Amino acid sequence: MIELIPAIDIINGQLVRLTKGDYGQKKVYSDNPADVARHFEEMGFERLHVVDLDGAKSHHVVNLDVLRAITSATNLIVDFGGGIKTEDDIEKAFAAGAEMVTIGSLAVTNPELCYEWIKKYGAEHIVLGADVRDGKISINGWKEDSDLELMPFLKRYVERGIRNVLCTDISKDGTLAGTNVDLYKDIMKHFPNIHLIASGGVSSNDDIDRLVAAGIPAVVFGKAFYEGKIDVRKLFDSQNTHKSSLAKRIIPCLDVKDGETVKGTNFVNLRHAGDPVELGKIYSEAGADELVFLDITASFEGRKTFTEMVSRVAREINIPFTVGGGINTIDDVDRLLNAGADKVSVNSSAIRRPELINEIASKYGSQVCVCAIDARLDDDGWHCYVKGGRERTSLGLFEWAKEAERRGAGEILFTSMNHDGVKTGYANDALAKLAAELNIPVIASGGAGAMEHFRDAFTIGHADAALAASVFHFGEIGIADLKRYLRNEDINVRI
C-alpha cells in the first residue's frame, strides 16, 4: 500500500504546474482550486498537498484564501507549503484549515528554529521538504542550490524527531519522465522509519506501481493527473489488489494476569487458560503467524513478572510477538522491547496522550506501534472505551483510528466489545469500514467462535489479520485446521 496524494500548486489563485521548478514554464489547469479539491475527495482521495508558489517565490505566505477555500469545501487532510518563514505563517496556515505545514528553505537556512517548531507543534504536523537537484538541497522556490547534501540534511532532522519527509527530484518534476525510484530507495535504506513522500516525474500508474514495489510509503503527483495520464479507478483497484494479495495472519492472543493466561467474556468473568510461554510455544509450532500478549495486571510486581515473561517468550519462540498493557511512556516501550518484544500495543494510554504514538513511531518506527482500540456499538454509533472497557470516551472509532494512523501507528487492533467472548463472529461491517478508510493493516478481534468467522473477517470485513483467544486456548479450533480451511476457501494464508 502507498499513500496517494494529489497536488495543487497555486500562482495568482490559479491551479498551475511548473516544469523543473521553472516559473517561466507554467501551465494553468484551473481557476478554481477548491473545485478541483472537491473532485479529488469525490474520487476517494483523503489527503492533498497544496503549494503556494507565490509564497515560495516571495518568502511569505500569499494564497491563504485559496487554502481556506479548499479546507472549507472538503474534509481532505491538507498539508500546506510555500513561503512558511515564521511562526505566524504556521499559525495562519493552521487557522486556514491545514493539518500539516511543509518547511523547505527555512529548514536549510534556520534549522534551530525548525527544531523548535517540531517540538512545539509535534512531528505529525510538520513535513520536511527536501527539494533535490544534483544531490544538493535547493531553496527559495528552487531558484538556488545550497551546499547541503541530501543524506546529512535528512539525518540532522531525523535525529530531531522528524517523521514526514517530502522529497522532490527537481530534475523530474513536471516532466512526466518517470520517478527517481533509486533515489527514494536509497533514502529508505538510510532512514527506514520515516514516512517518505516521493515527488517528481510521475507519468503513469506504472510509475506508482514501481514505487509500491520499492516499498515507498507515499507519493505526490499532479501533472500526470491533470494531463489524463493516470487512471484513478485502476490506481485504487491496484491498491486494493495489492492489499488483498498479502497473506492473512492468524494471531492467538494471550491475556496475562499475574503470570497466567486468562480469558473472559465481554472483558469480565476471567478463566485460567495455562502458562503463557508454553501456550505460545504450542501456537508457534502449530503455525500461528504472530502472538499478542496483553498484561492485564495493575500492580508493580505484576508488571515485573510480565517483563520477565516477555524475556522467556523471546528466548523460546521464533515468531513475532506484540505486547501490551500498562504501556504509558517511552520508558515502558524501551523496557519491553529490550526484553525481546517485536511490537508494542498501546490503548488507553494513547487516548489519554496521543503523542505517545508519535514518540514510539519516531524512535522505533511505525512497524513497532500497534494501536489497540476497544470500541462498542452504542445507540449513537461506535465509541472508544478505556480502562478495560469500563469507561466510554468522546472519541468515535473511525475518527480515532484515522488519527492514530496519521500519528504513526503501524497497525490498528480493533476489538468489538459487543462481540468479545460471545463467539458469534467478528464486527465485519465496522472492520470493512476501517479497512476502506485506513492505509495500514487492520487486525480483527472479538467474536471468533467458528472457522467461518475467520473467513468472514477476511472476505466481508477485509481484515488483514484475525486475533482470537478462547477458541485456541481451549482447543475448540486448531490453527493448522483453521489454515487448511481458509486455504480451501481461497484465502491466502501461510501454511
Short mmCIF file of C-alpha atoms in Angstrom, two decimals:
data_model
loop_
_atom_site.label_atom_id
_atom_site.label_comp_id
_atom_site.label_asym_id
_atom_site.label_seq_id
_atom_site.Cartn_x
_atom_site.Cartn_y
_atom_site.Cartn_z
CA MET A 1 0.00 0.00 0.00
CA ILE A 2 1.10 3.53 -0.72
CA GLU A 3 -0.48 6.81 0.34
CA LEU A 4 -1.76 8.61 -2.75
CA ILE A 5 -1.51 12.42 -2.51
CA PRO A 6 -2.62 14.68 -5.37
CA ALA A 7 -1.01 18.12 -5.53
CA ILE A 8 -2.42 21.57 -6.12
CA ASP A 9 0.17 24.26 -6.89
CA ILE A 10 -1.06 27.86 -6.77
CA ILE A 11 0.01 31.02 -8.57
CA ASN A 12 -2.27 34.07 -8.54
CA GLY A 13 -5.07 31.94 -7.12
CA GLN A 14 -4.93 29.52 -10.05
CA LEU A 15 -4.00 25.84 -10.12
CA VAL A 16 -0.82 25.52 -12.16
CA ARG A 17 2.08 23.18 -12.80
CA LEU A 18 5.67 24.16 -13.47
CA THR A 19 8.34 22.17 -15.28
CA LYS A 20 11.53 21.58 -13.25
CA GLY A 21 10.51 24.41 -10.94
CA ASP A 22 10.81 26.98 -13.72
CA TYR A 23 8.26 29.76 -13.20
CA GLY A 24 8.66 30.58 -16.87
CA GLN A 25 7.28 27.15 -17.79
CA LYS A 26 3.86 27.48 -16.20
CA LYS A 27 0.65 25.80 -17.33
CA VAL A 28 -2.72 26.78 -15.83
CA TYR A 29 -5.18 23.93 -15.25
CA SER A 30 -7.97 25.60 -13.27
CA ASP A 31 -9.12 28.96 -11.99
CA ASN A 32 -10.87 27.27 -9.05
CA PRO A 33 -8.55 25.03 -6.98
CA ALA A 34 -11.32 24.38 -4.42
CA ASP A 35 -13.48 22.74 -7.10
CA VAL A 36 -10.56 20.53 -8.07
CA ALA A 37 -10.03 19.61 -4.43
CA ARG A 38 -13.71 18.62 -4.13
CA HIS A 39 -13.26 16.43 -7.19
CA PHE A 40 -10.28 14.70 -5.58
CA GLU A 41 -12.33 13.98 -2.47
CA GLU A 42 -15.23 12.60 -4.54
CA MET A 43 -12.82 10.22 -6.26
CA GLY A 44 -11.74 8.79 -2.91
CA PHE A 45 -8.52 10.62 -2.09
CA GLU A 46 -8.06 11.54 1.55
CA ARG A 47 -5.04 13.83 1.52
CA LEU A 48 -3.96 16.82 -0.53
CA HIS A 49 -0.63 18.60 -0.98
CA VAL A 50 -1.07 22.36 -1.53
CA VAL A 51 1.86 24.55 -2.54
CA ASP A 52 1.79 28.34 -2.51
CA LEU A 53 4.24 29.01 -5.34
CA ASP A 54 3.76 32.75 -4.95
CA GLY A 55 4.72 32.33 -1.30
CA ALA A 56 7.78 30.24 -2.14
CA LYS A 57 8.99 32.95 -4.51
CA SER A 58 8.22 35.95 -2.30
CA HIS A 59 9.28 34.48 1.08
CA HIS A 60 5.91 34.90 2.77
CA VAL A 61 2.57 33.12 2.56
CA VAL A 62 0.35 34.63 -0.17
CA ASN A 63 -2.52 32.29 -1.03
CA LEU A 64 -4.19 31.68 2.34
CA ASP A 65 -7.60 32.47 0.85
CA VAL A 66 -7.21 29.58 -1.58
CA LEU A 67 -6.14 27.27 1.25
CA ARG A 68 -9.16 28.34 3.30
CA ALA A 69 -11.48 27.74 0.34
CA ILE A 70 -10.11 24.21 -0.11
CA THR A 71 -10.36 23.22 3.54
CA SER A 72 -13.85 24.74 3.82
CA ALA A 73 -15.05 22.83 0.77
CA THR A 74 -13.63 19.41 1.69
CA ASN A 75 -12.68 17.10 4.54
CA LEU A 76 -9.31 16.34 2.96
CA ILE A 77 -6.20 16.26 5.13
CA VAL A 78 -4.22 19.16 3.71
CA ASP A 79 -0.53 19.82 4.05
CA PHE A 80 0.44 23.32 3.02
CA GLY A 81 3.81 24.68 1.97
CA GLY A 82 5.39 27.62 0.22
CA GLY A 83 6.55 30.77 1.99
CA ILE A 84 6.46 29.38 5.54
CA LYS A 85 9.09 31.56 7.22
CA THR A 86 7.70 32.49 10.63
CA GLU A 87 5.62 31.04 13.42
CA ASP A 88 2.90 33.46 12.40
CA ASP A 89 2.85 31.83 8.95
CA ILE A 90 2.35 28.43 10.57
CA GLU A 91 -0.44 29.69 12.82
CA LYS A 92 -2.19 31.28 9.84
CA ALA A 93 -1.91 28.06 7.83
CA PHE A 94 -3.39 26.02 10.68
CA ALA A 95 -6.12 28.63 11.19
CA ALA A 96 -6.95 28.33 7.49
CA GLY A 97 -7.51 24.59 7.93
CA ALA A 98 -4.18 22.95 7.14
CA GLU A 99 -3.42 19.81 9.14
CA MET A 100 0.30 19.99 8.37
CA VAL A 101 2.79 22.53 7.08
CA THR A 102 5.77 21.82 4.87
CA ILE A 103 9.04 23.53 5.77
CA GLY A 104 11.53 23.82 2.90
CA SER A 105 14.05 26.63 2.54
CA LEU A 106 13.94 27.61 6.20
CA ALA A 107 14.95 24.07 7.17
CA VAL A 108 18.24 24.87 5.44
CA THR A 109 18.74 28.48 6.45
CA ASN A 110 17.48 28.33 10.04
CA PRO A 111 17.45 24.74 11.32
CA GLU A 112 17.37 25.70 15.01
CA LEU A 113 14.06 27.48 14.53
CA CYS A 114 12.67 24.46 12.69
CA TYR A 115 13.76 22.16 15.51
CA GLU A 116 11.76 24.35 17.89
CA TRP A 117 8.69 24.05 15.64
CA ILE A 118 8.96 20.26 15.54
CA LYS A 119 8.99 20.23 19.31
CA LYS A 120 6.20 22.79 19.68
CA TYR A 121 3.74 21.56 17.07
CA GLY A 122 4.66 17.86 17.02
CA ALA A 123 6.28 15.87 14.23
CA GLU A 124 2.84 14.81 12.97
CA HIS A 125 2.14 18.42 11.94
CA ILE A 126 5.48 19.25 10.29
CA VAL A 127 6.61 17.95 6.89
CA LEU A 128 10.25 18.38 5.96
CA GLY A 129 10.55 19.46 2.35
CA ALA A 130 13.72 18.11 0.77
CA ASP A 131 13.96 19.52 -2.75
CA VAL A 132 16.90 17.92 -4.52
CA ARG A 133 18.87 18.87 -7.62
CA ASP A 134 22.09 17.03 -8.45
CA GLY A 135 22.26 15.66 -4.92
CA LYS A 136 22.07 19.09 -3.27
CA ILE A 137 19.16 20.70 -1.41
CA SER A 138 17.59 23.63 -3.30
CA ILE A 139 15.92 26.63 -1.68
CA ASN A 140 13.91 29.77 -2.40
CA GLY A 141 11.40 28.28 -4.77
CA TRP A 142 14.13 26.09 -6.33
CA LYS A 143 15.94 29.18 -7.61
CA GLU A 144 19.11 28.48 -5.58
CA ASP A 145 21.11 25.35 -4.75
CA SER A 146 22.60 25.12 -1.26
CA ASP A 147 25.80 23.34 -0.32
CA LEU A 148 23.90 20.74 1.71
CA GLU A 149 23.97 17.11 0.62
CA LEU A 150 20.67 15.27 0.93
CA MET A 151 21.56 12.48 3.35
CA PRO A 152 23.32 14.60 6.02
CA PHE A 153 20.43 17.07 5.77
CA LEU A 154 17.87 14.31 6.41
CA LYS A 155 19.97 12.76 9.19
CA ARG A 156 20.02 16.05 11.08
CA TYR A 157 16.21 16.24 11.09
CA VAL A 158 15.53 12.57 11.71
CA GLU A 159 17.64 12.87 14.84
CA ARG A 160 15.38 15.75 15.90
CA GLY A 161 12.25 13.65 15.51
CA ILE A 162 11.01 14.49 12.02
CA ARG A 163 8.88 11.73 10.55
CA ASN A 164 7.25 13.11 7.40
CA VAL A 165 9.68 13.88 4.57
CA LEU A 166 8.58 15.15 1.16
CA CYS A 167 11.44 14.63 -1.27
CA THR A 168 11.14 16.18 -4.73
CA ASP A 169 13.59 15.42 -7.51
CA ILE A 170 13.55 18.80 -9.23
CA SER A 171 15.04 17.40 -12.43
CA LYS A 172 11.98 15.19 -12.77
CA ASP A 173 9.25 17.49 -11.51
CA GLY A 174 6.62 18.31 -14.11
CA THR A 175 8.46 16.42 -16.85
CA LEU A 176 6.32 13.25 -16.93
CA ALA A 177 9.64 11.42 -17.35
CA GLY A 178 9.16 8.84 -14.60
CA THR A 179 10.14 8.85 -10.94
CA ASN A 180 13.62 8.53 -9.48
CA VAL A 181 12.91 5.23 -7.71
CA ASP A 182 16.58 4.66 -6.91
CA LEU A 183 16.75 7.95 -5.01
CA TYR A 184 13.77 7.06 -2.84
CA LYS A 185 15.02 3.52 -2.23
CA ASP A 186 18.34 4.95 -1.09
CA ILE A 187 16.59 7.31 1.33
CA MET A 188 14.53 4.45 2.79
CA LYS A 189 17.67 2.35 3.14
CA HIS A 190 19.27 5.06 5.29
CA PHE A 191 16.10 6.10 7.13
CA PRO A 192 13.69 3.13 7.14
CA ASN A 193 11.37 4.61 9.77
CA ILE A 194 10.40 7.86 8.08
CA HIS A 195 7.17 8.44 6.17
CA LEU A 196 8.77 9.29 2.84
CA ILE A 197 6.64 11.08 0.25
CA ALA A 198 8.09 10.72 -3.24
CA SER A 199 7.56 13.63 -5.59
CA GLY A 200 8.58 14.49 -9.12
CA GLY A 201 8.17 12.85 -12.51
CA VAL A 202 5.15 10.61 -12.02
CA SER A 203 3.86 9.92 -15.53
CA SER A 204 1.54 6.92 -15.20
CA ASN A 205 0.06 4.25 -12.96
CA ASP A 206 3.14 2.15 -13.71
CA ASP A 207 5.38 4.72 -12.03
CA ILE A 208 3.30 4.48 -8.88
CA ASP A 209 3.34 0.67 -9.06
CA ARG A 210 7.14 0.81 -9.17
CA LEU A 211 7.17 2.93 -6.02
CA VAL A 212 4.84 0.43 -4.34
CA ALA A 213 7.17 -2.42 -5.29
CA ALA A 214 10.10 -0.46 -3.83
CA GLY A 215 8.29 -0.04 -0.51
CA ILE A 216 7.93 3.75 -0.71
CA PRO A 217 5.26 4.88 1.79
CA ALA A 218 3.65 7.77 -0.14
CA VAL A 219 3.65 9.61 -3.46
CA VAL A 220 2.63 13.08 -4.64
CA PHE A 221 1.50 13.58 -8.20
CA GLY A 222 -0.02 16.43 -10.17
CA LYS A 223 0.68 16.95 -13.85
CA ALA A 224 0.15 13.28 -14.73
CA PHE A 225 -3.37 13.51 -13.34
CA TYR A 226 -4.18 16.84 -14.98
CA GLU A 227 -2.89 15.57 -18.33
CA GLY A 228 -5.09 12.46 -18.09
CA LYS A 229 -2.19 10.03 -17.82
CA ILE A 230 -3.31 8.46 -14.53
CA ASP A 231 -6.32 6.14 -14.39
CA VAL A 232 -7.64 6.79 -10.90
CA ARG A 233 -10.00 3.82 -10.82
CA LYS A 234 -7.22 1.42 -11.80
CA LEU A 235 -4.96 3.15 -9.28
CA PHE A 236 -7.33 2.42 -6.41
CA ASP A 237 -8.06 -1.08 -7.74
CA SER A 238 -4.35 -1.89 -7.80
CA GLN A 239 -4.06 -0.59 -4.24
CA ASN A 240 -6.84 -2.89 -3.10
CA THR A 241 -5.43 -5.81 -5.08
CA HIS A 242 -2.02 -5.33 -3.52
CA LYS A 243 -3.53 -5.22 -0.06
CA SER A 244 -5.77 -8.25 -0.61
CA SER A 245 -2.92 -10.29 -2.10
CA LEU A 246 -0.95 -10.21 1.15
CA ALA A 247 -1.17 -13.34 3.28
CA LYS A 248 -3.76 -13.08 6.03
CA ARG A 249 -2.44 -13.62 9.54
CA ILE A 250 -3.79 -15.75 12.37
CA ILE A 251 -2.88 -14.33 15.77
CA PRO A 252 -3.61 -16.02 19.11
CA CYS A 253 -3.99 -13.52 21.94
CA LEU A 254 -2.96 -14.32 25.48
CA ASP A 255 -4.29 -12.13 28.29
CA VAL A 256 -1.81 -12.46 31.14
CA LYS A 257 -2.68 -11.83 34.78
CA ASP A 258 0.00 -12.43 37.42
CA GLY A 259 1.92 -14.71 35.07
CA GLU A 260 -1.02 -16.86 33.91
CA THR A 261 -3.14 -16.77 30.77
CA VAL A 262 -6.78 -15.91 31.38
CA LYS A 263 -9.79 -15.25 29.18
CA GLY A 264 -13.13 -13.60 29.85
CA THR A 265 -16.43 -12.71 28.21
CA ASN A 266 -17.13 -9.05 27.38
CA PHE A 267 -13.94 -8.18 29.30
CA VAL A 268 -15.09 -9.86 32.59
CA ASN A 269 -15.55 -13.33 34.14
CA LEU A 270 -11.92 -14.43 33.79
CA ARG A 271 -10.97 -18.12 33.43
CA HIS A 272 -7.47 -19.60 33.68
CA ALA A 273 -6.10 -20.93 30.40
CA GLY A 274 -2.49 -22.01 31.12
CA ASP A 275 1.12 -20.90 31.13
CA PRO A 276 1.59 -18.13 28.53
CA VAL A 277 5.06 -19.20 27.42
CA GLU A 278 4.07 -22.84 26.97
CA LEU A 279 0.93 -21.84 25.12
CA GLY A 280 2.97 -19.51 22.94
CA LYS A 281 5.35 -22.34 22.03
CA ILE A 282 2.42 -24.58 21.11
CA TYR A 283 0.91 -21.89 18.90
CA SER A 284 4.23 -21.18 17.23
CA GLU A 285 4.73 -24.85 16.42
CA ALA A 286 1.12 -25.12 15.18
CA GLY A 287 1.64 -22.39 12.59
CA ALA A 288 0.46 -19.15 14.20
CA ASP A 289 1.79 -16.14 12.32
CA GLU A 290 2.19 -13.88 15.35
CA LEU A 291 1.27 -13.74 19.03
CA VAL A 292 -0.12 -10.98 21.23
CA PHE A 293 0.47 -10.93 24.99
CA LEU A 294 -1.61 -8.44 26.96
CA ASP A 295 -0.72 -7.66 30.57
CA ILE A 296 -3.97 -7.13 32.50
CA THR A 297 -2.38 -6.84 35.95
CA ALA A 298 -2.17 -3.49 37.69
CA SER A 299 0.49 -3.92 40.37
CA PHE A 300 4.16 -3.04 40.04
CA GLU A 301 5.11 -6.61 40.91
CA GLY A 302 2.75 -7.85 38.22
CA ARG A 303 4.47 -5.63 35.66
CA LYS A 304 7.84 -7.01 36.69
CA THR A 305 6.55 -10.57 36.32
CA PHE A 306 5.20 -9.74 32.86
CA THR A 307 8.53 -8.29 31.72
CA GLU A 308 10.29 -11.45 32.88
CA MET A 309 7.74 -13.48 30.92
CA VAL A 310 8.48 -11.42 27.79
CA SER A 311 12.15 -12.34 28.12
CA ARG A 312 11.21 -16.02 28.33
CA VAL A 313 8.96 -15.74 25.29
CA ALA A 314 11.76 -14.09 23.29
CA ARG A 315 14.13 -16.93 24.17
CA GLU A 316 11.75 -19.75 23.35
CA ILE A 317 9.52 -18.57 20.50
CA ASN A 318 10.63 -17.75 16.97
CA ILE A 319 7.61 -15.88 15.57
CA PRO A 320 6.93 -12.16 16.01
CA PHE A 321 5.04 -11.14 19.11
CA THR A 322 3.38 -7.98 20.37
CA VAL A 323 2.99 -6.98 23.99
CA GLY A 324 0.57 -4.53 25.53
CA GLY A 325 -0.94 -3.40 28.79
CA GLY A 326 0.43 -0.75 31.14
CA ILE A 327 2.46 0.99 28.45
CA ASN A 328 2.25 4.66 29.35
CA THR A 329 5.66 6.11 28.50
CA ILE A 330 8.52 5.61 26.09
CA ASP A 331 10.43 4.07 29.03
CA ASP A 332 7.81 1.31 29.20
CA VAL A 333 8.33 0.70 25.48
CA ASP A 334 12.11 0.57 26.00
CA ARG A 335 11.69 -1.97 28.81
CA LEU A 336 9.54 -4.36 26.79
CA LEU A 337 11.47 -4.08 23.53
CA ASN A 338 14.72 -4.63 25.41
CA ALA A 339 13.13 -7.73 26.92
CA GLY A 340 12.63 -9.06 23.39
CA ALA A 341 9.19 -7.98 22.16
CA ASP A 342 8.85 -7.17 18.45
CA LYS A 343 5.98 -4.68 18.78
CA VAL A 344 4.07 -2.85 21.47
CA SER A 345 0.35 -2.25 21.69
CA VAL A 346 -0.99 0.96 23.20
CA ASN A 347 -4.64 1.56 24.02
CA SER A 348 -5.98 3.75 26.84
CA SER A 349 -2.63 5.48 27.26
CA ALA A 350 -2.68 6.61 23.63
CA ILE A 351 -6.18 8.03 24.00
CA ARG A 352 -5.11 9.92 27.13
CA ARG A 353 -1.94 11.19 25.46
CA PRO A 354 -1.95 10.68 21.67
CA GLU A 355 1.61 11.98 21.40
CA LEU A 356 2.75 8.60 22.73
CA ILE A 357 2.07 7.14 19.27
CA ASN A 358 4.27 9.81 17.67
CA GLU A 359 7.04 9.15 20.17
CA ILE A 360 7.05 5.40 19.55
CA ALA A 361 6.93 5.77 15.77
CA SER A 362 9.63 8.43 15.79
CA LYS A 363 12.03 6.43 17.95
CA TYR A 364 11.39 2.89 16.72
CA GLY A 365 9.38 3.16 13.51
CA SER A 366 5.70 2.68 12.75
CA GLN A 367 6.13 -1.07 12.44
CA VAL A 368 6.66 -1.26 16.22
CA CYS A 369 3.49 0.62 17.18
CA VAL A 370 0.14 -1.17 17.25
CA CYS A 371 -2.79 0.99 18.30
CA ALA A 372 -5.38 -1.17 20.05
CA ILE A 373 -8.91 0.18 20.11
CA ASP A 374 -11.68 -1.23 22.31
CA ALA A 375 -14.96 0.05 20.90
CA ARG A 376 -18.63 -0.65 21.37
CA LEU A 377 -21.58 -0.04 19.09
CA ASP A 378 -23.91 2.09 21.19
CA ASP A 379 -27.23 3.61 20.16
CA ASP A 380 -25.39 6.63 18.78
CA GLY A 381 -22.63 4.75 16.93
CA TRP A 382 -19.23 3.20 17.57
CA HIS A 383 -17.39 4.72 20.53
CA CYS A 384 -13.95 4.06 22.02
CA TYR A 385 -13.70 2.81 25.59
CA VAL A 386 -10.82 2.84 28.07
CA LYS A 387 -9.97 1.30 31.45
CA GLY A 388 -10.57 -2.24 30.25
CA GLY A 389 -13.80 -1.28 28.56
CA ARG A 390 -15.37 0.30 31.62
CA GLU A 391 -15.33 3.96 30.59
CA ARG A 392 -16.71 5.49 27.40
CA THR A 393 -14.75 8.31 25.76
CA SER A 394 -15.85 11.07 23.42
CA LEU A 395 -13.85 9.52 20.57
CA GLY A 396 -15.51 7.74 17.68
CA LEU A 397 -13.92 4.51 16.47
CA PHE A 398 -13.22 5.60 12.90
CA GLU A 399 -12.03 9.11 13.72
CA TRP A 400 -9.60 7.83 16.33
CA ALA A 401 -8.28 5.08 14.05
CA LYS A 402 -7.51 7.64 11.35
CA GLU A 403 -5.80 9.94 13.83
CA ALA A 404 -3.72 7.04 15.14
CA GLU A 405 -2.62 6.28 11.58
CA ARG A 406 -1.68 9.93 10.97
CA ARG A 407 0.35 9.95 14.16
CA GLY A 408 2.39 6.95 13.06
CA ALA A 409 0.65 3.77 14.21
CA GLY A 410 1.65 0.84 12.02
CA GLU A 411 -1.45 -1.30 12.68
CA ILE A 412 -4.90 -1.00 14.22
CA LEU A 413 -6.07 -3.79 16.54
CA PHE A 414 -9.84 -3.34 16.75
CA THR A 415 -11.77 -5.22 19.43
CA SER A 416 -15.54 -5.07 19.31
CA MET A 417 -16.77 -5.13 22.90
CA ASN A 418 -20.21 -6.21 21.68
CA HIS A 419 -18.70 -9.34 20.17
CA ASP A 420 -15.82 -10.13 22.53
CA GLY A 421 -16.03 -13.64 24.02
CA VAL A 422 -19.54 -14.43 22.75
CA LYS A 423 -18.38 -16.40 19.67
CA THR A 424 -20.94 -15.10 17.18
CA GLY A 425 -18.47 -13.68 14.66
CA TYR A 426 -16.44 -10.51 14.22
CA ALA A 427 -17.84 -6.99 13.70
CA ASN A 428 -17.43 -7.27 9.94
CA ASP A 429 -19.24 -4.09 8.91
CA ALA A 430 -17.03 -1.96 11.15
CA LEU A 431 -13.95 -3.88 10.02
CA ALA A 432 -14.79 -3.25 6.38
CA LYS A 433 -15.17 0.47 7.01
CA LEU A 434 -11.83 0.60 8.83
CA ALA A 435 -10.13 -1.31 6.02
CA ALA A 436 -11.55 1.10 3.45
CA GLU A 437 -10.58 4.25 5.34
CA LEU A 438 -7.08 3.27 6.50
CA ASN A 439 -3.82 2.60 4.68
CA ILE A 440 -2.39 0.44 7.47
CA PRO A 441 -3.30 -3.16 8.40
CA VAL A 442 -6.39 -3.83 10.50
CA ILE A 443 -6.47 -6.73 12.96
CA ALA A 444 -9.92 -8.13 13.80
CA SER A 445 -10.58 -9.02 17.43
CA GLY A 446 -13.64 -10.13 19.36
CA GLY A 447 -16.19 -12.75 18.36
CA ALA A 448 -14.40 -15.78 16.92
CA GLY A 449 -16.33 -19.00 17.58
CA ALA A 450 -16.07 -20.96 14.33
CA MET A 451 -13.79 -21.21 11.32
CA GLU A 452 -16.39 -19.43 9.22
CA HIS A 453 -15.99 -16.37 11.40
CA PHE A 454 -12.34 -16.05 10.40
CA ARG A 455 -13.29 -16.46 6.75
CA ASP A 456 -15.91 -13.73 7.04
CA ALA A 457 -13.47 -11.37 8.79
CA PHE A 458 -11.20 -11.65 5.76
CA THR A 459 -13.79 -11.71 2.96
CA ILE A 460 -16.51 -9.42 4.36
CA GLY A 461 -14.50 -7.39 6.88
CA HIS A 462 -11.38 -7.18 4.67
CA ALA A 463 -9.23 -7.55 7.77
CA ASP A 464 -5.51 -8.15 7.34
CA ALA A 465 -5.29 -10.40 10.38
CA ALA A 466 -7.67 -12.11 12.80
CA LEU A 467 -6.98 -12.41 16.51
CA ALA A 468 -8.67 -14.86 18.86
CA ALA A 469 -8.17 -16.31 22.32
CA SER A 470 -10.50 -18.84 23.92
CA VAL A 471 -11.20 -20.90 20.77
CA PHE A 472 -7.47 -21.54 20.60
CA HIS A 473 -6.75 -21.81 24.34
CA PHE A 474 -9.45 -24.41 24.98
CA GLY A 475 -8.83 -26.47 21.83
CA GLU A 476 -12.04 -25.58 20.03
CA ILE A 477 -10.21 -24.65 16.82
CA GLY A 478 -6.77 -25.90 15.81
CA ILE A 479 -4.59 -23.39 13.98
CA ALA A 480 -3.40 -25.91 11.38
CA ASP A 481 -7.01 -27.00 10.74
CA LEU A 482 -8.10 -23.39 10.50
CA LYS A 483 -5.44 -22.54 7.95
CA ARG A 484 -6.32 -25.55 5.81
CA TYR A 485 -9.96 -24.50 5.91
CA LEU A 486 -9.10 -20.93 4.91
CA ARG A 487 -6.88 -22.11 2.08
CA ASN A 488 -9.79 -24.21 0.78
CA GLU A 489 -11.90 -21.03 0.91
CA ASP A 490 -9.35 -19.35 -1.41
CA ILE A 491 -7.93 -17.15 1.32
CA ASN A 492 -4.19 -16.60 1.17
CA VAL A 493 -2.63 -17.87 4.40
CA ARG A 494 0.81 -19.22 5.19
CA ILE A 495 0.84 -22.97 5.79
#
